[in-house]
Tab-separated table of C-alpha atoms in Angstrom:
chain	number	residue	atom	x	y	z
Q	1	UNK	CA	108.189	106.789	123.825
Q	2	UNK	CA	110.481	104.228	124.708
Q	3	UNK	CA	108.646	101.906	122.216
Q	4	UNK	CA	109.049	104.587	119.180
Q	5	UNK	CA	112.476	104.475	119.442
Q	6	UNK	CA	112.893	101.148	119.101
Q	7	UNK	CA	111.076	100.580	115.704
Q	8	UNK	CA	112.994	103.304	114.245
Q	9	UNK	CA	116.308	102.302	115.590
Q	10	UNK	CA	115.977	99.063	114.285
Q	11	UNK	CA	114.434	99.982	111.129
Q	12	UNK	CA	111.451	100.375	109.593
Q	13	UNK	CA	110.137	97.482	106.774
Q	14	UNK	CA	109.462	99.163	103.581
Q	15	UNK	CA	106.663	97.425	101.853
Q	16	UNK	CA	107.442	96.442	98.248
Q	17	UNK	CA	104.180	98.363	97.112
Q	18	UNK	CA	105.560	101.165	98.643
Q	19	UNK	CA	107.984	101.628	95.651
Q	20	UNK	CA	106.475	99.986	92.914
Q	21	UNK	CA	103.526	102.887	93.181
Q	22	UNK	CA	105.803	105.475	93.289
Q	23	UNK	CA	107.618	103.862	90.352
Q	24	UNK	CA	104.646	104.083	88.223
Q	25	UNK	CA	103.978	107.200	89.621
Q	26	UNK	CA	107.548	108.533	88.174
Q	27	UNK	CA	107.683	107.015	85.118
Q	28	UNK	CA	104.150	106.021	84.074
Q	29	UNK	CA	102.773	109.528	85.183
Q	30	UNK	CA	99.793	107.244	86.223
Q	31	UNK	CA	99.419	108.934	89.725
Q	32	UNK	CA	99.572	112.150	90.459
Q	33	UNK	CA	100.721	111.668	94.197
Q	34	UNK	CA	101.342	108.522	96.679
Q	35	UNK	CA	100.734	109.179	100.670
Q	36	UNK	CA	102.571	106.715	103.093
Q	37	UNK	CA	101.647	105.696	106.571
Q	38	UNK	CA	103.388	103.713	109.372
Q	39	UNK	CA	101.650	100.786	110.707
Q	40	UNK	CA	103.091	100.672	114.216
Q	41	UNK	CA	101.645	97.404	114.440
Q	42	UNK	CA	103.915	95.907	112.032
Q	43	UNK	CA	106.317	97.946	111.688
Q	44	UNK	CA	106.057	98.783	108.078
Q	45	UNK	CA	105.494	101.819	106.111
Q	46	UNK	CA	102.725	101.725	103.583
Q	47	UNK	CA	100.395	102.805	100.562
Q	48	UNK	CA	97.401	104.797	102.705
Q	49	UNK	CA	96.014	107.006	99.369
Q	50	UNK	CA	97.397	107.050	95.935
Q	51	UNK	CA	96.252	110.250	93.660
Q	52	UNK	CA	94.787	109.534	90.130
Q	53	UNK	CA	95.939	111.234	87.159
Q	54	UNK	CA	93.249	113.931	87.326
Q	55	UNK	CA	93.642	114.704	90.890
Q	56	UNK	CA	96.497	117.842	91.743
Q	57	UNK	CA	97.993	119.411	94.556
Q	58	UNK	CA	94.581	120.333	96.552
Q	59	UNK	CA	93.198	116.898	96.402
Q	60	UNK	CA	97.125	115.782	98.392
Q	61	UNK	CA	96.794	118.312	100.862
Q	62	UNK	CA	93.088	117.131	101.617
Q	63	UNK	CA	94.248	113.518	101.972
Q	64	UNK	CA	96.750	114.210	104.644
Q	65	UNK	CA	95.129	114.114	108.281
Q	66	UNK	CA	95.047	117.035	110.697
Q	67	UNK	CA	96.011	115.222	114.023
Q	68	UNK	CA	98.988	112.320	112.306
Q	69	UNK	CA	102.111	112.433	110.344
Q	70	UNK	CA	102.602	110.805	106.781
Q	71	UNK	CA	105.178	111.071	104.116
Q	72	UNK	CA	103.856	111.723	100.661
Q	73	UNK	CA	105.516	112.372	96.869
Q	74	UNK	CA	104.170	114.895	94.485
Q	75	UNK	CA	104.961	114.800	90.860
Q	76	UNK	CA	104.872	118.545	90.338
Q	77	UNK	CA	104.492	119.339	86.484
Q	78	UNK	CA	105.199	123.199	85.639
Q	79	UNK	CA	106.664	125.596	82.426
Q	80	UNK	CA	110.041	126.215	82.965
Q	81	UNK	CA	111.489	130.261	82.698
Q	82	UNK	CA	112.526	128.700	79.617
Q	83	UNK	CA	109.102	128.090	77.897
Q	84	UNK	CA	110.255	124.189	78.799
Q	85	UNK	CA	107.529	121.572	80.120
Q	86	UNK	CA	109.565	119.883	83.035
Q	87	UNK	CA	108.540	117.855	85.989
Q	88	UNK	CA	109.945	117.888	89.694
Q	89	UNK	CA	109.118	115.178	92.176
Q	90	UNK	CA	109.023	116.560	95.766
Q	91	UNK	CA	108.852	114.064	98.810
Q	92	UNK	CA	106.465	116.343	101.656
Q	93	UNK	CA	107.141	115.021	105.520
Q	94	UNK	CA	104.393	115.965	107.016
Q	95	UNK	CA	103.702	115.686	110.862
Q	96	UNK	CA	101.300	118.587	111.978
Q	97	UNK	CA	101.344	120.276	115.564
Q	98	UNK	CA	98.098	118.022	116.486
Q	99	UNK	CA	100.045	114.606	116.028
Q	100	UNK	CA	101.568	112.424	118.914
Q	101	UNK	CA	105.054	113.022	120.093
Q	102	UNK	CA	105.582	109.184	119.558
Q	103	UNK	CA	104.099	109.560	116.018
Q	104	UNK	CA	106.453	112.451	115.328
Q	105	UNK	CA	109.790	110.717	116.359
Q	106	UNK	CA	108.479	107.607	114.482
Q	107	UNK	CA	108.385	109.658	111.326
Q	108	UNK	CA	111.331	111.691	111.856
Q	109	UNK	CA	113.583	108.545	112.396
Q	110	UNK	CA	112.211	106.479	109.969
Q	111	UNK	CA	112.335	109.273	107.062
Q	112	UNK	CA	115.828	108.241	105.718
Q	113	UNK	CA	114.627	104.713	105.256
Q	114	UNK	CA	112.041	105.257	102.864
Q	115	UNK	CA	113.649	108.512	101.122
Q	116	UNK	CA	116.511	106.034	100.108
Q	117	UNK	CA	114.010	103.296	98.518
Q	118	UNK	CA	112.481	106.257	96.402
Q	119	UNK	CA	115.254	106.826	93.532
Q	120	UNK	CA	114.474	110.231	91.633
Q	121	UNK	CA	112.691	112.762	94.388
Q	122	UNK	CA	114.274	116.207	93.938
Q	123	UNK	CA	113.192	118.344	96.832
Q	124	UNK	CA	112.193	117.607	100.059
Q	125	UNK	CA	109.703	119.602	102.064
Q	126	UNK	CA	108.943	119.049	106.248
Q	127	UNK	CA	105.738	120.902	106.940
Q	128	UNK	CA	103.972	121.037	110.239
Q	129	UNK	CA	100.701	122.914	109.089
Q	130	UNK	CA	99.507	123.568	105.622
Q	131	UNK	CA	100.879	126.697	104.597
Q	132	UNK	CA	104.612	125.499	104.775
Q	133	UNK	CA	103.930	123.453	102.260
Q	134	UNK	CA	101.116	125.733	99.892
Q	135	UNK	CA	101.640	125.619	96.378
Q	136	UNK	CA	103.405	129.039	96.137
Q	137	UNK	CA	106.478	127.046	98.353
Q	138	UNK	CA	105.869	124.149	95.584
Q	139	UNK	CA	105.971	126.350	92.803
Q	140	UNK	CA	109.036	128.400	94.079
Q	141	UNK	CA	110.912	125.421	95.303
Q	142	UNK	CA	110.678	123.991	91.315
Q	143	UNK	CA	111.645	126.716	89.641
């Protein structure tokens, strides 16, 4: 435990790939989703899946373990109330009941340091099982 708070108290290295795929994510609409892991080894958060263009919303949830945290970004494409094609990008923390107490403070702490390196998410969403982040919360949260 002792050990967890250390990394995140002394910061957590953001990888430079880290941002570059969710760059091309954002602009390039190349990916539909990026899903981040920390390597407690060295201390750095990184790529662990990256969503293709065809892939949507199921294909994210299905990537993310059962038993260990990750951060991920969605780019959420929807029609507007206004008949207007738009396009939210939501950053999901994810750390599920089944995951480590160490792993869980990890994430929690570090959070802040990669949400700062991604420029343009609009919401934020912390889930702990599946259905606090369905796409129904998505959907509502964009609109």
């Amino acid at each position: 435990m002792a050990m967890a708070y250390k990394m995140a108290t002394q910061g957590m290295n953001i990888k430079e790939e880290c941002k570059s795929w969710f760059t091309e994510m954002k602009w390039k609409k190349v990916h539909r989703f990026v899903v981040y892991k920390i390597d407690e080894r060295s201390r750095a958060v990184l790529v662990d899946k990256v969503g293709g263009p065809g892939e949507g919303y199921e294909e994210l949830v299905a990537a993310l373990p059962k038993d260990d945290c990750r951060y991920a970004v969605f780019d959420f494409d929807f029609v507007s109330v206004d008949n207007c094609q738009k396009s939210k990008i939501f950053f999901i923390a994810w750390s599920p009941a089944a995951s480590r107490i160490r792993a869980k403070i990890l994430y929690a702490t570090s959070k802040q340091g990669l949400r700062r390196v991604l420029d343009g998410v609009h919401y934020e969403v912390q889930a702990t099982d599946a259905s606090e982040m369905g796409f129904d919360v998505i959907r509502e949260r964009a609109q």
